[in-house]
CSV table of C-alpha atoms in Angstrom, one decimal:
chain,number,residue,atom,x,y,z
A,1296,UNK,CA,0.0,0.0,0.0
A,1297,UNK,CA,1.0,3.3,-0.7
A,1298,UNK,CA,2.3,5.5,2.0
A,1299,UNK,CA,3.5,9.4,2.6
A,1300,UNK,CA,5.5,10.6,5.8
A,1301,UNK,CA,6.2,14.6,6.3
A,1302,UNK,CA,9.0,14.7,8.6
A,1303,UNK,CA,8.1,17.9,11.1
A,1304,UNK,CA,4.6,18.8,11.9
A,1305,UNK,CA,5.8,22.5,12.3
A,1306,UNK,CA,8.5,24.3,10.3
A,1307,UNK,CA,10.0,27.8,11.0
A,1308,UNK,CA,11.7,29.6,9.0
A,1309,UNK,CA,13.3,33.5,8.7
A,1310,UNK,CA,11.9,35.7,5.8
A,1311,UNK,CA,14.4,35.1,3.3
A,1312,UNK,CA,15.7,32.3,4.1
A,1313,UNK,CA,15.8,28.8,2.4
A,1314,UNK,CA,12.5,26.5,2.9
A,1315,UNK,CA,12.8,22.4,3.0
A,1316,UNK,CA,9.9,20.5,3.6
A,1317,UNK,CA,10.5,16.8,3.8
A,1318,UNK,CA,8.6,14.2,2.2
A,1319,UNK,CA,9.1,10.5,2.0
A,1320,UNK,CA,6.9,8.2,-0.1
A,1321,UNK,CA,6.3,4.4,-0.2
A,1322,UNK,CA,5.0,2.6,-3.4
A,1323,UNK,CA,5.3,-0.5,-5.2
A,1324,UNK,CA,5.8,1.4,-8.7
A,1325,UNK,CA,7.2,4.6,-9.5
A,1326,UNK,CA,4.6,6.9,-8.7
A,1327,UNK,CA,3.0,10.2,-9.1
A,1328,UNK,CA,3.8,12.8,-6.6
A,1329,UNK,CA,2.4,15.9,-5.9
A,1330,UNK,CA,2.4,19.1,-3.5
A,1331,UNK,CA,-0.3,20.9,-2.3
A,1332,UNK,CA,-0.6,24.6,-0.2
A,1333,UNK,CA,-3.7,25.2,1.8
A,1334,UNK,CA,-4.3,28.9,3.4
A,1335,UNK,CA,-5.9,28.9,6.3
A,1336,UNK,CA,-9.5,28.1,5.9
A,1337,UNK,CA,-9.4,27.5,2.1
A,1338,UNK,CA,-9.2,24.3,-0.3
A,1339,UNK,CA,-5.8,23.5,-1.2
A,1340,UNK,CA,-4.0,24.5,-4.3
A,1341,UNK,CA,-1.4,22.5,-6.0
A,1342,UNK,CA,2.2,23.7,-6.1
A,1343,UNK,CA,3.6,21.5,-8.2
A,1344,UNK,CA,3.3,17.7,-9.7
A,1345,UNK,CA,6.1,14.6,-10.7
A,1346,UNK,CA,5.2,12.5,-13.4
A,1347,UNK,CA,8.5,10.8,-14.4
A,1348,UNK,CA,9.3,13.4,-17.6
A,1349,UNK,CA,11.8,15.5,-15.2
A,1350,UNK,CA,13.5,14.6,-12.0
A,1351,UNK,CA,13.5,18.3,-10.7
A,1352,UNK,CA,9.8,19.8,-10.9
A,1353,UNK,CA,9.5,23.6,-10.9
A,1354,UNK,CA,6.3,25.1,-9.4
A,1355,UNK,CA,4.2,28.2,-8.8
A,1356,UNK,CA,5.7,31.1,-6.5
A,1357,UNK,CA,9.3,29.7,-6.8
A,1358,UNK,CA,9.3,26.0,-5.2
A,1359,UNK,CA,10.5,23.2,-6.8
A,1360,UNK,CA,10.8,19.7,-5.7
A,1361,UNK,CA,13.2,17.3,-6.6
A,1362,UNK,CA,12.4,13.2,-7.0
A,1363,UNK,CA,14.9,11.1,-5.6
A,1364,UNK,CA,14.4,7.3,-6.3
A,1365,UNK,CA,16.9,6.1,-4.4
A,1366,UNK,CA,16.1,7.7,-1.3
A,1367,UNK,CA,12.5,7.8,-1.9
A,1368,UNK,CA,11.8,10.9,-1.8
A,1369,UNK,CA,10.0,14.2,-3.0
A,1370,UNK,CA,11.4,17.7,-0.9
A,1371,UNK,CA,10.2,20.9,-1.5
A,1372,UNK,CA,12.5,23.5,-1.4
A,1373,UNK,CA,12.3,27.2,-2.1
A,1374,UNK,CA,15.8,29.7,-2.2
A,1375,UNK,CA,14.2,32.3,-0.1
A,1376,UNK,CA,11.1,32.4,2.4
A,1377,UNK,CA,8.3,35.0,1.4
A,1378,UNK,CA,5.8,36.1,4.2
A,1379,UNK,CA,3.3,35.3,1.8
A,1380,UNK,CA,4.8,31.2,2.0
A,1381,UNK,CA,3.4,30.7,5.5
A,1382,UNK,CA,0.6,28.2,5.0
A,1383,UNK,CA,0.4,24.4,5.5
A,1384,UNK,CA,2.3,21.9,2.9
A,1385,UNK,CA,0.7,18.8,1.5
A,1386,UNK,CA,2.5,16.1,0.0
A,1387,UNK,CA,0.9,13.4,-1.4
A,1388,UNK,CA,1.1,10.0,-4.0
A,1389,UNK,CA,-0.8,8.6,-6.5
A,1390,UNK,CA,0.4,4.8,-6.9
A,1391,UNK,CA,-0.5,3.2,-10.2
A,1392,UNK,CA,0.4,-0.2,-8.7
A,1393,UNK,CA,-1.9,0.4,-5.9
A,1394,UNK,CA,-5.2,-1.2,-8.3
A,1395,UNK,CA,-6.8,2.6,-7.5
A,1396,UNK,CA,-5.9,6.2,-8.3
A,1397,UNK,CA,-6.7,7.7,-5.2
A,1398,UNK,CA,-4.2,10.1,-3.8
A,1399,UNK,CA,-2.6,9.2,-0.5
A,1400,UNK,CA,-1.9,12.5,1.4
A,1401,UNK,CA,0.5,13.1,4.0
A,1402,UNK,CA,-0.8,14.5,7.4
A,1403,UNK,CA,1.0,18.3,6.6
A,1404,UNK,CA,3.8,20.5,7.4
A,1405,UNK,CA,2.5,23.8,8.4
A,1406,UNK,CA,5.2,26.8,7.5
A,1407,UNK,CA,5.8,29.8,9.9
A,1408,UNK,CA,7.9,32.8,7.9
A,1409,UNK,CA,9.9,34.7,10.9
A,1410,UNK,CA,10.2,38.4,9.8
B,989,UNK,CA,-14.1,31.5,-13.8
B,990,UNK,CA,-14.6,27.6,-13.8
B,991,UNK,CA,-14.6,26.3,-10.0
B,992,UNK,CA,-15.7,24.4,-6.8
B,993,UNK,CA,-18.2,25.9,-5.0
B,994,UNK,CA,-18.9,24.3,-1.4
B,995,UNK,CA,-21.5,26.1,0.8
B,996,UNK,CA,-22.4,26.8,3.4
B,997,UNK,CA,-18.6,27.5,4.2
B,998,UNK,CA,-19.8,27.1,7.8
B,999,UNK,CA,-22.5,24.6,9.3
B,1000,UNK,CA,-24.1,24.0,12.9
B,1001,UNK,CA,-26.3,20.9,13.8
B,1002,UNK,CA,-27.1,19.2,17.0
B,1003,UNK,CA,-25.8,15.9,17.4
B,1004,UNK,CA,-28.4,13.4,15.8
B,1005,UNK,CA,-29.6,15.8,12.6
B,1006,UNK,CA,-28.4,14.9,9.1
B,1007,UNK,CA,-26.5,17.4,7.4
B,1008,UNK,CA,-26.1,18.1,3.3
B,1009,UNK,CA,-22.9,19.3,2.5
B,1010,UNK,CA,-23.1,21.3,-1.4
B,1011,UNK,CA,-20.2,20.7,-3.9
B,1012,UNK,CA,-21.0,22.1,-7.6
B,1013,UNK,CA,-18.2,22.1,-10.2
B,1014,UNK,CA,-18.3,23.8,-13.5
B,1015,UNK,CA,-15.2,22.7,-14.7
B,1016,UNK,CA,-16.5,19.4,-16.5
B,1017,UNK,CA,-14.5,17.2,-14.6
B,1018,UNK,CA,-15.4,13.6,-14.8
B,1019,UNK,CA,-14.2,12.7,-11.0
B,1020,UNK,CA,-15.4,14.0,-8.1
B,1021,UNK,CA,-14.2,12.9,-4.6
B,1022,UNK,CA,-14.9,14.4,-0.6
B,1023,UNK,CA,-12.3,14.7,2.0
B,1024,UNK,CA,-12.4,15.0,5.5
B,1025,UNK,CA,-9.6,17.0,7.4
B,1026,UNK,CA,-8.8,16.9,11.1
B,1027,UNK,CA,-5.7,18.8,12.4
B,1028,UNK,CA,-2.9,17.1,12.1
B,1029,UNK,CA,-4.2,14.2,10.3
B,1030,UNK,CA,-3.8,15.5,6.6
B,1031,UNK,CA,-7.4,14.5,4.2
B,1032,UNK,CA,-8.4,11.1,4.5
B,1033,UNK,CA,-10.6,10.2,1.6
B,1034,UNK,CA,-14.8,9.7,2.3
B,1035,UNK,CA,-16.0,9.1,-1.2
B,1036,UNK,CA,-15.5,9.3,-5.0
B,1037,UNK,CA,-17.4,9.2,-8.1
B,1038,UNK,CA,-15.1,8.9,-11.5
B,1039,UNK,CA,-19.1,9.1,-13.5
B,1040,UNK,CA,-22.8,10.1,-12.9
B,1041,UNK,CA,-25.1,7.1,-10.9
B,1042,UNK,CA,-21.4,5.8,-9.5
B,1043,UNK,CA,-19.6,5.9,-6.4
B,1044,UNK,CA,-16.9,4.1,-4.7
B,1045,UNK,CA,-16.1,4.5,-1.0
B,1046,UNK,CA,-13.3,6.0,0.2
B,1047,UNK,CA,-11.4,4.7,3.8
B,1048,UNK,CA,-13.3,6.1,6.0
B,1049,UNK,CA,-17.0,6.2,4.4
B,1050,UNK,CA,-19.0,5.4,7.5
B,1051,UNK,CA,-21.7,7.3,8.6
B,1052,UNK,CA,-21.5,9.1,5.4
B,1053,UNK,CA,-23.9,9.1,2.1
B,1054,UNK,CA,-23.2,10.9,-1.4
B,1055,UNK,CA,-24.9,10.9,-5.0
B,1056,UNK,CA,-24.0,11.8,-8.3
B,1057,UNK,CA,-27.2,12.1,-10.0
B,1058,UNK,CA,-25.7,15.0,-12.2
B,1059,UNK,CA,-21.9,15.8,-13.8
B,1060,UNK,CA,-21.7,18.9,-12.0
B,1061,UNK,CA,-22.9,18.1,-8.2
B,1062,UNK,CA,-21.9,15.3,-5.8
B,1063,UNK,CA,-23.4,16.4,-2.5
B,1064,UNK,CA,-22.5,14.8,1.2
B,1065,UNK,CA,-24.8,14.0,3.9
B,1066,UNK,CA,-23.4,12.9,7.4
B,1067,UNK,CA,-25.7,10.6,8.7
B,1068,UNK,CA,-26.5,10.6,12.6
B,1069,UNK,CA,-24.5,7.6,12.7
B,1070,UNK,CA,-21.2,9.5,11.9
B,1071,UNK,CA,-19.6,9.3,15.3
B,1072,UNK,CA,-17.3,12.3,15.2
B,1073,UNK,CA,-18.8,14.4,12.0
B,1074,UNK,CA,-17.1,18.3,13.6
B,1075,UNK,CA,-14.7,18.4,11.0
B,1076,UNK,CA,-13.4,20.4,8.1
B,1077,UNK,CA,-15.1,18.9,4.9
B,1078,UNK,CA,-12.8,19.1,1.1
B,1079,UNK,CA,-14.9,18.7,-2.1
B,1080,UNK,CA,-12.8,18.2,-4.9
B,1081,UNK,CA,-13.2,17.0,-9.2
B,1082,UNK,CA,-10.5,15.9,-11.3
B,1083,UNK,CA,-10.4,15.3,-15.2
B,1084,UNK,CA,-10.1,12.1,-15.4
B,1085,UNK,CA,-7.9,11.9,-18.5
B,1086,UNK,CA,-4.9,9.7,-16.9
B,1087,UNK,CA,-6.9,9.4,-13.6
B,1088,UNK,CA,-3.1,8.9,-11.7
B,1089,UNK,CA,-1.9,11.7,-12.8
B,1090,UNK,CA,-4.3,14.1,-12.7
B,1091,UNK,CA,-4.6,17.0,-10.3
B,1092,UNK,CA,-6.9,17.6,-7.9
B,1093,UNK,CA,-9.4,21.6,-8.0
B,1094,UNK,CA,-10.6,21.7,-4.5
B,1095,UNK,CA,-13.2,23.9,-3.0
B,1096,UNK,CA,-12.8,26.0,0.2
B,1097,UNK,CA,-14.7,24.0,2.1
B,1098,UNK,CA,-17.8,23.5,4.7
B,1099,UNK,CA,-16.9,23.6,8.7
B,1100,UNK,CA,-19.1,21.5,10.3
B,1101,UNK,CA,-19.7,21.9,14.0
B,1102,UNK,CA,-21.7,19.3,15.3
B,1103,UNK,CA,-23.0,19.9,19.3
């Protein structure tokens, strides 16, 4: 069964500097990945997708994400932390394998930007 | 603008009513799907309809109803026999085309506060 784990519930960060959220994924296939931002009280928005054409995936408002096979993973990253970046993370995996196309989510990372 | 719209964003009802949660899309998406959200849980999937008059349940569809009598509409109702229905309620719709890959549109959501 598919699986994701964000390492750190809570991530803080100073305005400007360089944003990791951590994501680790278990499938049985390569799978699709994804990240998602949710504003408080709002739906969620995707940042960015992987779909096996490019290892490093670029996204909206200047994350990108890099899959690693061998290590199993999908981080998020982001050069330097906008005030505007504090919101909670979603990662989540979409297993082919799996018999179903349901997305698995992780249970969140929730940024705080330090001014 | 094509969209999700949820309503009532916010929702009160004594422990024991039913409750119909709204979710319209006009973004002719095939798929359809609701999410629950509990802090620090991430979504944890309820149901989901890939086509009108079908539905498949989710991992936690307990206590929990839908229909997908039209395309556009794929409204909830918690049942009385939802034993913890307070939560934060995600509709979402997908295209369909390449259902593992596909993104999710999400609405922004019903709180339901059940007392």
């Amino acid at each position: 069964a598919q699986s994701v784990t964000q390492l750190g519930s809570h991530v803080s960060v100073s305005e400007g500097a360089l944003v990791l959220l951590r994501c680790n994924y278990s499938s049985s296939v390569p799978p699709y990945l994804f990240w998602y931002v949710q504003y408080p009280n709002q739906g969620l928005q995707l940042l960015l997708k992987y779909t096996s054409a490019a290892t490093l995936v670029k996204g909206i408002n200047g994350f990108e994400a890099e899959f690693k096979k061998s290590e199993t993973s999908f981080h998020l990253t982001k050069p330097s932390a906008h005030m505007s970046d504090a919101a909670e993370y979603f990662c989540a995996v979409s297993d082919p394998g799996a018999g179903s196309y349901q997305l698995t989510f992780g249970k969140g990372t929730k940024l705080s930007v330090i001014p | 603008d094509g969209g999700i719209t949820q309503s009532p964003k916010y929702l009160f009802r004594k422990e024991g009513q039913n409750v119909t949660l709204s979710c319209e899309q006009n973004l002719n998406h095939d798929a359809m799907y609701w999410y629950r959200q509990d802090p620090g849980q991430g979504l944890r999937l309820i149901y989901y309809s890939q086509i009108v008059n079908d539905f498949q349940k989710g991992d936690i569809a307990e206590g929990y109803s839908v229909s997908r009598e039209k395309k556009e509409s794929f409204p909830l109702t918690v049942t009385s026999a939802q034993k913890n229905p307070t939560a934060f309620y995600l509709c979402a719709s997908s295209s369909g085309e390449g259902y593992y890959n596909s993104p999710l549109h999400f609405g922004n959501g019903t709180r339901l506060t059940v007392t």
